[in-house]
PDB file of C-alpha atoms in Angstrom:
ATOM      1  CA  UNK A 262     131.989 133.624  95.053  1.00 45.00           C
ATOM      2  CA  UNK A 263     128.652 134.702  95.844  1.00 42.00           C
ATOM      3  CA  UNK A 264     125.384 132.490  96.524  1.00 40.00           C
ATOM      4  CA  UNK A 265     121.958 132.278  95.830  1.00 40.00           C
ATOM      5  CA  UNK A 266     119.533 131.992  98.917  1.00 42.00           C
ATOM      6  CA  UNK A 267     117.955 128.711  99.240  1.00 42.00           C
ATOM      7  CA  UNK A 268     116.845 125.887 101.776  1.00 42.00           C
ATOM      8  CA  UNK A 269     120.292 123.462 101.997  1.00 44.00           C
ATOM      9  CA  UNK A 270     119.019 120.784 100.450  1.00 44.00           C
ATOM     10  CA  UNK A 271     119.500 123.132  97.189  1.00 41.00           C
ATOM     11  CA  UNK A 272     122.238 124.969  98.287  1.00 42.00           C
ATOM     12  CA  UNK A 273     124.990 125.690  95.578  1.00 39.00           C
ATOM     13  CA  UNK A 274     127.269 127.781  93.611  1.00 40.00           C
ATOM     14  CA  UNK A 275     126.118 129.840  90.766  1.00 34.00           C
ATOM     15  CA  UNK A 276     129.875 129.283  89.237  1.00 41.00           C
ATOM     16  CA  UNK A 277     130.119 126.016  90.020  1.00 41.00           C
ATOM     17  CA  UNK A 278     126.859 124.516  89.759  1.00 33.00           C
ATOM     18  CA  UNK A 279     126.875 120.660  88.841  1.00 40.00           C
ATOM     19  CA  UNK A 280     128.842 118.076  87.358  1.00 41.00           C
ATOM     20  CA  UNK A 281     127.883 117.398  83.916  1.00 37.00           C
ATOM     21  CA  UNK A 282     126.036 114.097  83.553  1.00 38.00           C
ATOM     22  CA  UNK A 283     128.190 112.647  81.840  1.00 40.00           C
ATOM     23  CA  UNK A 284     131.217 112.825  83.974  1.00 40.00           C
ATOM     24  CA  UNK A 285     132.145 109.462  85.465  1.00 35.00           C
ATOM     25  CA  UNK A 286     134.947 110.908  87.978  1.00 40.00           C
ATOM     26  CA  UNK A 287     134.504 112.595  90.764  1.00 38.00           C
ATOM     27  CA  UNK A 288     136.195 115.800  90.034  1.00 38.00           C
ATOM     28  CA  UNK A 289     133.701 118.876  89.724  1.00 35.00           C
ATOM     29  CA  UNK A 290     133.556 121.010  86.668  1.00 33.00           C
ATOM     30  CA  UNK A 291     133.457 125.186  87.009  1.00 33.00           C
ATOM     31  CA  UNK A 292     131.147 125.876  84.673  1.00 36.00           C
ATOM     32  CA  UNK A 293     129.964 129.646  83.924  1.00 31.00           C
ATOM     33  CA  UNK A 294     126.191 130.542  84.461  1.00 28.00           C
ATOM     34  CA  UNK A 295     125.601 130.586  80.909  1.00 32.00           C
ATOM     35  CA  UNK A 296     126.829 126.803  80.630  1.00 35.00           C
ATOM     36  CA  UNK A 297     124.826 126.010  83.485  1.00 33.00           C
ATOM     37  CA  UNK A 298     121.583 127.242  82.009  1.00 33.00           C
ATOM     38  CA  UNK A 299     122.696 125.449  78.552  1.00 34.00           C
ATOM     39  CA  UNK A 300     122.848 122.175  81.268  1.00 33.00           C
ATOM     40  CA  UNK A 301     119.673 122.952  82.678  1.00 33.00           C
ATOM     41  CA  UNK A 302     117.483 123.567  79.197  1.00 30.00           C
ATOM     42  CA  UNK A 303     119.664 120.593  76.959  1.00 30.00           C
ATOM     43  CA  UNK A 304     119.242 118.240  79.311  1.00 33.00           C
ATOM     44  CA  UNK A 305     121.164 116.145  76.866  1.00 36.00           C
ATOM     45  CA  UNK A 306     118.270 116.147  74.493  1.00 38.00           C
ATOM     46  CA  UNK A 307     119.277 118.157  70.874  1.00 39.00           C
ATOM     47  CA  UNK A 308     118.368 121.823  71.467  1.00 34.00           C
ATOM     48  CA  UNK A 309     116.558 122.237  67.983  1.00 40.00           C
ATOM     49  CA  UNK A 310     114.107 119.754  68.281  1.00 43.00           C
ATOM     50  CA  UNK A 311     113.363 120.434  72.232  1.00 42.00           C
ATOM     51  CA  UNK A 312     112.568 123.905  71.831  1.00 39.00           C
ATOM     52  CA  UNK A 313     110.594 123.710  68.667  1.00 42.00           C
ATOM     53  CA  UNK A 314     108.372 121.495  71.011  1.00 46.00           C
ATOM     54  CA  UNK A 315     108.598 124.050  73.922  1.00 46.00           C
ATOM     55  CA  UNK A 316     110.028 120.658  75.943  1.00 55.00           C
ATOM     56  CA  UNK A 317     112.045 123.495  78.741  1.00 61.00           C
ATOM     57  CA  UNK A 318     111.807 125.778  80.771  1.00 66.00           C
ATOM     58  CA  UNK A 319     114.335 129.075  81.175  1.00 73.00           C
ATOM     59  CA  UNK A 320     116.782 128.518  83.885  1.00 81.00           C
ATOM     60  CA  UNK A 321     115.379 129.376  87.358  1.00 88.00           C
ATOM     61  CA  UNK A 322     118.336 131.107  90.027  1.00 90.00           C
ATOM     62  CA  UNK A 323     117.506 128.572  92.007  1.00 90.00           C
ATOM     63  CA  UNK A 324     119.859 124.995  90.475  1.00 89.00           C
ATOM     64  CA  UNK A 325     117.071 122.443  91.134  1.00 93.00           C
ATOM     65  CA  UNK A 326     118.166 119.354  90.358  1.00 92.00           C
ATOM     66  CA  UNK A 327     115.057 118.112  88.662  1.00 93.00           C
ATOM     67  CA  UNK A 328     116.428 121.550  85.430  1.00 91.00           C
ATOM     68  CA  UNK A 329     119.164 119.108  84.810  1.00 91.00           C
ATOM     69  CA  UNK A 330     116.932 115.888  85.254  1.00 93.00           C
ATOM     70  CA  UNK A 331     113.874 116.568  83.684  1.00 91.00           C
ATOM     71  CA  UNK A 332     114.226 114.914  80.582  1.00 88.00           C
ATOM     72  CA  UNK A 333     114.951 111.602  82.138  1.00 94.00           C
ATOM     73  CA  UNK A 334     112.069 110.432  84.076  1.00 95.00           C
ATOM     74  CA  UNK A 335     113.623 107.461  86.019  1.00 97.00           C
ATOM     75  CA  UNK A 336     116.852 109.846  87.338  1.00 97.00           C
ATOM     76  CA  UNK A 337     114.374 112.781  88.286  1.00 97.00           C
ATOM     77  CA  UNK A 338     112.506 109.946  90.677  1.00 97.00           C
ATOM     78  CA  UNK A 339     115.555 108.567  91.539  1.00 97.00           C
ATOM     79  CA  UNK A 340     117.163 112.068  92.427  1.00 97.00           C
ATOM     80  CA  UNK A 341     114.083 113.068  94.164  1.00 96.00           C
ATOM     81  CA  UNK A 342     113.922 109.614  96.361  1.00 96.00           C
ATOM     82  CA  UNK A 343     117.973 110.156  97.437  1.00 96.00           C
ATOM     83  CA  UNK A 344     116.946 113.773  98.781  1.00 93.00           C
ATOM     84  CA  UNK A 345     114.537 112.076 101.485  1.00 89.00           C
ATOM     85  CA  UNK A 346     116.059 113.583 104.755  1.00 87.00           C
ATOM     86  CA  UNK A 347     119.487 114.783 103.385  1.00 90.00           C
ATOM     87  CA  UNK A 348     121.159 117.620 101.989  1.00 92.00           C
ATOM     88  CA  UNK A 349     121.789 118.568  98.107  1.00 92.00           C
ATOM     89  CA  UNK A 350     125.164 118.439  98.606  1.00 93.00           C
ATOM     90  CA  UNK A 351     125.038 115.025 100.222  1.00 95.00           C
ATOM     91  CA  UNK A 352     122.985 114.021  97.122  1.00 96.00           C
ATOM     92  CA  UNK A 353     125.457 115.865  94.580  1.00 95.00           C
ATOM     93  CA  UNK A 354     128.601 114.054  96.056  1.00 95.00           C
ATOM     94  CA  UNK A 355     127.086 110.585  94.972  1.00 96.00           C
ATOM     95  CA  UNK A 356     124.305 111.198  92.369  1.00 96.00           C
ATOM     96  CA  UNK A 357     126.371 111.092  89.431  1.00 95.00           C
ATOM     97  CA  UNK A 358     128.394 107.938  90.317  1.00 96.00           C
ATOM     98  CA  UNK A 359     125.531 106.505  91.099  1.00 97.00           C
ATOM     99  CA  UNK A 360     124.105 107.009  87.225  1.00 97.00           C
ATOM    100  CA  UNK A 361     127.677 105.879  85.662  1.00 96.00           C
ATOM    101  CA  UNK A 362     127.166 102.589  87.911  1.00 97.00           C
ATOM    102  CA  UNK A 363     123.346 102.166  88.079  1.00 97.00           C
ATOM    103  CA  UNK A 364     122.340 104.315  84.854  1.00 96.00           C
ATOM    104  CA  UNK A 365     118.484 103.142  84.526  1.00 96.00           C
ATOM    105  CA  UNK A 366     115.967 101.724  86.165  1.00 97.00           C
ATOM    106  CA  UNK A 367     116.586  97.894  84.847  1.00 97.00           C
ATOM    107  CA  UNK A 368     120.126  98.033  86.072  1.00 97.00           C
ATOM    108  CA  UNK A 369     119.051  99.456  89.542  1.00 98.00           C
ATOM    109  CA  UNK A 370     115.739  96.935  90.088  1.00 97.00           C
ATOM    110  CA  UNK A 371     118.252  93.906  88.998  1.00 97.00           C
ATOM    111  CA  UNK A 372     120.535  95.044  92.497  1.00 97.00           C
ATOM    112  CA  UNK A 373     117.960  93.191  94.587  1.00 96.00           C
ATOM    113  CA  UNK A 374     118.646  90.224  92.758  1.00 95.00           C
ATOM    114  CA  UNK A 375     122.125  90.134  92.891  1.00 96.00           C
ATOM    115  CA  UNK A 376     124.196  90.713  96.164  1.00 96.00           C
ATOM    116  CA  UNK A 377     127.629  91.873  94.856  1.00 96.00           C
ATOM    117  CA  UNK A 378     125.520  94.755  92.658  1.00 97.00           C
ATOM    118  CA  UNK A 379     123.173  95.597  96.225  1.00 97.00           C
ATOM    119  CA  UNK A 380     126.786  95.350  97.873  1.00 97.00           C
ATOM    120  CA  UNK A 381     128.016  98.208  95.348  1.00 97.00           C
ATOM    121  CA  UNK A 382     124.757 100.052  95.584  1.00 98.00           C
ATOM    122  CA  UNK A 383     125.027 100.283  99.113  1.00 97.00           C
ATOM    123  CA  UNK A 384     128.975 101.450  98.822  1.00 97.00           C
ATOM    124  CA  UNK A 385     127.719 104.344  96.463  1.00 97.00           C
ATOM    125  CA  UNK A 386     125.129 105.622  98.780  1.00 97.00           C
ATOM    126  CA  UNK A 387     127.050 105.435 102.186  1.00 96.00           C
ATOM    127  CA  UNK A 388     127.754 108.813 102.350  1.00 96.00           C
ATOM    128  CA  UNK A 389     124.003 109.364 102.477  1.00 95.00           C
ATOM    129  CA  UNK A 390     123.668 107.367 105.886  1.00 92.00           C
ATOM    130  CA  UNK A 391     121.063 104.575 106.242  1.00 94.00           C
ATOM    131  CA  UNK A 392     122.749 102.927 102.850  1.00 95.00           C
ATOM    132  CA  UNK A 393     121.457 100.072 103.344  1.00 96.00           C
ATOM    133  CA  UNK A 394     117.381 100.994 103.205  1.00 96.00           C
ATOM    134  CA  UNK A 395     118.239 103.530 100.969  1.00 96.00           C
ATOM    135  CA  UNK A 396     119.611 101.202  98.328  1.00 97.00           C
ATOM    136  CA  UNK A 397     116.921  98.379  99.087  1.00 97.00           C
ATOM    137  CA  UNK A 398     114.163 101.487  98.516  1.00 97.00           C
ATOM    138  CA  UNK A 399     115.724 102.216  95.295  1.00 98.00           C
ATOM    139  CA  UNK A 400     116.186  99.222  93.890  1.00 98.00           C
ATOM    140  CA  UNK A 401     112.495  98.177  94.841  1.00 97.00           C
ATOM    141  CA  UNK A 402     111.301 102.008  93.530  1.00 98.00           C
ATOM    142  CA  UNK A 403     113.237 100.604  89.526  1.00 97.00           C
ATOM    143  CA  UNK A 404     111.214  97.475  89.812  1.00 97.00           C
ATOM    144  CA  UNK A 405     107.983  98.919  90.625  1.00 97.00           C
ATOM    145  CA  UNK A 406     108.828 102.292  87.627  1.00 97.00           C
ATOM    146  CA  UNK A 407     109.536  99.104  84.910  1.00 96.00           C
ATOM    147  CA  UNK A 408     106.385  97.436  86.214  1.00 95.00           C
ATOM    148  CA  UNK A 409     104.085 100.641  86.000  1.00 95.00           C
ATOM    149  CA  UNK A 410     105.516 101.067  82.234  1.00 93.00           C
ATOM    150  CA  UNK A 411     105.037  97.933  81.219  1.00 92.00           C
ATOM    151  CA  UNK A 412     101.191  97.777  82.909  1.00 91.00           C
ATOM    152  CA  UNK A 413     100.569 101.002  80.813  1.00 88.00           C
ATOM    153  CA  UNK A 414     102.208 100.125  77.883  1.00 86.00           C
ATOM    154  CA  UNK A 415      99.753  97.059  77.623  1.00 86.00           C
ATOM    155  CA  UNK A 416      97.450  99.381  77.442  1.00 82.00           C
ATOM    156  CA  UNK A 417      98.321 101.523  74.256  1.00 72.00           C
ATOM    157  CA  UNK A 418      99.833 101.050  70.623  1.00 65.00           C
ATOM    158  CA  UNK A 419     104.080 100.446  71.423  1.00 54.00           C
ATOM    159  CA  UNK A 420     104.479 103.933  69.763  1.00 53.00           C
ATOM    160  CA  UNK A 421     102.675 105.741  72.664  1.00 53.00           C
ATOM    161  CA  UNK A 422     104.115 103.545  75.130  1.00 52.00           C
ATOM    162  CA  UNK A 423     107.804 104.336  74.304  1.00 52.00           C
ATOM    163  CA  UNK A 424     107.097 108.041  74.608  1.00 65.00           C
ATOM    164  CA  UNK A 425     104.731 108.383  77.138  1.00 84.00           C
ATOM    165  CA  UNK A 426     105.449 109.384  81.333  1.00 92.00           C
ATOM    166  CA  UNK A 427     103.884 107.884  83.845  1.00 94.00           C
ATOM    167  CA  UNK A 428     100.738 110.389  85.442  1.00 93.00           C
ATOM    168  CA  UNK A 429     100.773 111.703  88.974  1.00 94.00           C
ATOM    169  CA  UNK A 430      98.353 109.342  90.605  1.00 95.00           C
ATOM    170  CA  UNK A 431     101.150 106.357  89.412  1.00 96.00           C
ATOM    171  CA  UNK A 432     104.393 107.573  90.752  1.00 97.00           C
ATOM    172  CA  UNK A 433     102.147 108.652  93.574  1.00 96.00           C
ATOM    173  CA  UNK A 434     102.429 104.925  94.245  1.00 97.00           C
ATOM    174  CA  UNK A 435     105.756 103.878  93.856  1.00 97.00           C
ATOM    175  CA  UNK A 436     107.463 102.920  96.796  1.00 97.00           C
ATOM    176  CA  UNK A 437     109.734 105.329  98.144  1.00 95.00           C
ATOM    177  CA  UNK A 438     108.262 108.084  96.152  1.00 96.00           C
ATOM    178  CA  UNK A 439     106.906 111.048  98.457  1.00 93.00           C
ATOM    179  CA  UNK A 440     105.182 114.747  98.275  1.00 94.00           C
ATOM    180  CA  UNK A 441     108.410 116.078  97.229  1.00 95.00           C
ATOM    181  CA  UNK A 442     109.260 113.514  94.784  1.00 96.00           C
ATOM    182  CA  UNK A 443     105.376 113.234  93.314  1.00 96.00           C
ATOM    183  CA  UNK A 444     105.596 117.113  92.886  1.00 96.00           C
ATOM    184  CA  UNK A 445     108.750 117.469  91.150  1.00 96.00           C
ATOM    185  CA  UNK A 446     107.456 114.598  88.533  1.00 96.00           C
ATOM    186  CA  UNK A 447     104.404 116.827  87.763  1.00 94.00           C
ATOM    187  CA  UNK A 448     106.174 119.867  87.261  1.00 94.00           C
ATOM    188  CA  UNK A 449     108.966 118.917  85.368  1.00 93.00           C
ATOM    189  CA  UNK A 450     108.566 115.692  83.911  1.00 92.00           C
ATOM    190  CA  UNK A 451     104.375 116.383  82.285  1.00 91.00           C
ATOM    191  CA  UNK A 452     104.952 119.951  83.017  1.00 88.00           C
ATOM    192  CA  UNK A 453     101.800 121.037  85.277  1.00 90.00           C
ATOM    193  CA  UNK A 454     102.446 124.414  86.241  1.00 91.00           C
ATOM    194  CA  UNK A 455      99.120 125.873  87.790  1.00 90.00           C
ATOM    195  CA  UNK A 456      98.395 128.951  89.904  1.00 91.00           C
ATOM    196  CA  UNK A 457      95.937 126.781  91.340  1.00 89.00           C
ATOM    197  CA  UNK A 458      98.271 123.642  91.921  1.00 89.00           C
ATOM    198  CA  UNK A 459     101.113 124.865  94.075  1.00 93.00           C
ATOM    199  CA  UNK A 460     103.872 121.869  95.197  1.00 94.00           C
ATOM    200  CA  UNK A 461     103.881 121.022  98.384  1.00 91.00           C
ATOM    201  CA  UNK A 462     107.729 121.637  98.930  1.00 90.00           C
ATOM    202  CA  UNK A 463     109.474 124.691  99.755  1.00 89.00           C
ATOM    203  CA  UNK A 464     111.725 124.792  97.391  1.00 88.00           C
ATOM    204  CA  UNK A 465     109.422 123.454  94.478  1.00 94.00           C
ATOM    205  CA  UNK A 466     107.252 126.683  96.089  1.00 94.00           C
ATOM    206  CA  UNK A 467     109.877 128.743  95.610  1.00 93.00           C
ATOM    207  CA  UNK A 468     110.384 127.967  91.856  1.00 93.00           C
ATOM    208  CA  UNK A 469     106.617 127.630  91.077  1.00 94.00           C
ATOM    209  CA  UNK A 470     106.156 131.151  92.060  1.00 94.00           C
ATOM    210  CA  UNK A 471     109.092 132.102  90.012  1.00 92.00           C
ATOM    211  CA  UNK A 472     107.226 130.178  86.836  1.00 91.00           C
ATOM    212  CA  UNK A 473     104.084 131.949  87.473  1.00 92.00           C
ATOM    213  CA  UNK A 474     106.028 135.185  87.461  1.00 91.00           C
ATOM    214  CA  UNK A 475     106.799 134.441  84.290  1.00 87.00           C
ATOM    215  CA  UNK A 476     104.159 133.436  82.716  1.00 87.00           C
ATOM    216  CA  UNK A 477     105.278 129.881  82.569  1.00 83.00           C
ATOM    217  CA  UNK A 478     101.861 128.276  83.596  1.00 79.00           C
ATOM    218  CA  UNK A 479     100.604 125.454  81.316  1.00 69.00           C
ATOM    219  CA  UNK A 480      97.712 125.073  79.559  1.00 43.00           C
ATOM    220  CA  UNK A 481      97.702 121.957  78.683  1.00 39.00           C
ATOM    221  CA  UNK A 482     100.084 119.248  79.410  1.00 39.00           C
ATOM    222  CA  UNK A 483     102.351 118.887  76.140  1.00 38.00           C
ATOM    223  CA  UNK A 484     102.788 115.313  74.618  1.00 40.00           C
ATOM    224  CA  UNK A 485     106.522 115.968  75.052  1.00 38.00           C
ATOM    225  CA  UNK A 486     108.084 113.601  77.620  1.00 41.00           C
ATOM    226  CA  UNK A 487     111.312 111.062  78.256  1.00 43.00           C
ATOM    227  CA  UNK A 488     112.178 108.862  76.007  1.00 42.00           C
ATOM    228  CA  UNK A 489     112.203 104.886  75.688  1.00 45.00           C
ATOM    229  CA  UNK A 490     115.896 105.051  76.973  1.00 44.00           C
ATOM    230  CA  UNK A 491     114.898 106.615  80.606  1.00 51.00           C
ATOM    231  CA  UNK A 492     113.444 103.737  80.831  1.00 48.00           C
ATOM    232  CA  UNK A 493     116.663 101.307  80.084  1.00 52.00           C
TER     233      UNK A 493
END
């Protein structure tokens, strides 16, 4: 089985690449390269109408997380936060039970206020070490996403606001949220991919450079973006 080079933190198989989202065991699916690009550009959204709004990208060599998350807003963050000093496959081994526990940002932010759910949010993220600030950070990260929402969505018609993602100088400021984190948000999530705006990251370096080789680089930032139910 061969691999792709990369730092650790995104270290994986080409054939077996990443549980599919919805998968609530913790049994890995083998799934080919072409079904891991289909994972990467569906995203769980339907194919037709993403791509006649040019909402994807092609599938990069390199298995970021943020091509499988980047139609979910909240779960990008959220992936991106759980990476802070650990490994990819650290991440991978609890990410997706995580999600089938803790699947949005309400359920997550309502942990703090409830000690059996921190208790089980904690359990969940052991593996990562430091549990215990981890699961306060994300918990307090949910409540301060649902509070940035709802400050914006005061501040446009309720169409916009169920459609609209949160700009870079926002999730900037959400707690727990970092370079790395504040990066992956602007390239995947409102889709800023500029020559003269490289990420700060290694590995987002790695597959900004590949965009630009590609002619990837935006424009303008498309009105596409996660839906009402990222937000849930």
């Amino acid at each position: 089985m061969s691999y792709v080079a990369r730092p650790e933190h995104v270290e994986i198989s080409v054939d077996d690449f990443e549980e599919k989202e919805e998968a609530v065991d913790e049994e890995k699916a083998e799934d080919s390269f072409e079904e891991t690009c289909s994972i990467c550009l569906d995203g769980g959204v339907d194919r037709a109408t993403r791509l006649s709004r040019a909402e994807s990208f092609p599938c990069s060599p390199f298995g970021l997380l943020e091509e499988i998350l980047w139609h979910n807003e909240w779960k990008l963050l959220a992936a991106c936060v759980l990476l802070n000093v650990t490994t990819r496959r650290q991440v991978d081994a609890v990410l997706w039970r995580l999600f089938a526990s803790f699947p949005g940002p309400a359920a997550t932010a309502a942990a703090a206020e409830d000690p059996m759910k921190m208790e089980r949010l904690e359990a969940i993220l052991r593996p990562l070490g430091l549990h215990r600030k981890r699961a306060r950070r994300l918990a307090r990260m949910s409540r301060e996403y649902l509070e940035a929402h709802a400050r914006a969505a005061a501040s446009r018609d309720d169409a916009a606001a169920g459609a609209t993602p949160l700009d870079t100088h926002t999730v900037s400021a959400l707690h727990g949220v970092g370079d790395y984190a504040s990066d992956a948000h602007a390239l995947f999530v409102l889709r800023r991919v500029r020559a003269s705006s490289p990420p700060r990251d290694h590995a987002l370096r790695w597959w900004h450079a590949w965009a630009l080789d590609r002619g990837l680089a935006t424009l303008h930032t498309p009105n596409c973006s996660p839906t009402k139910a990222a937000r849930e």
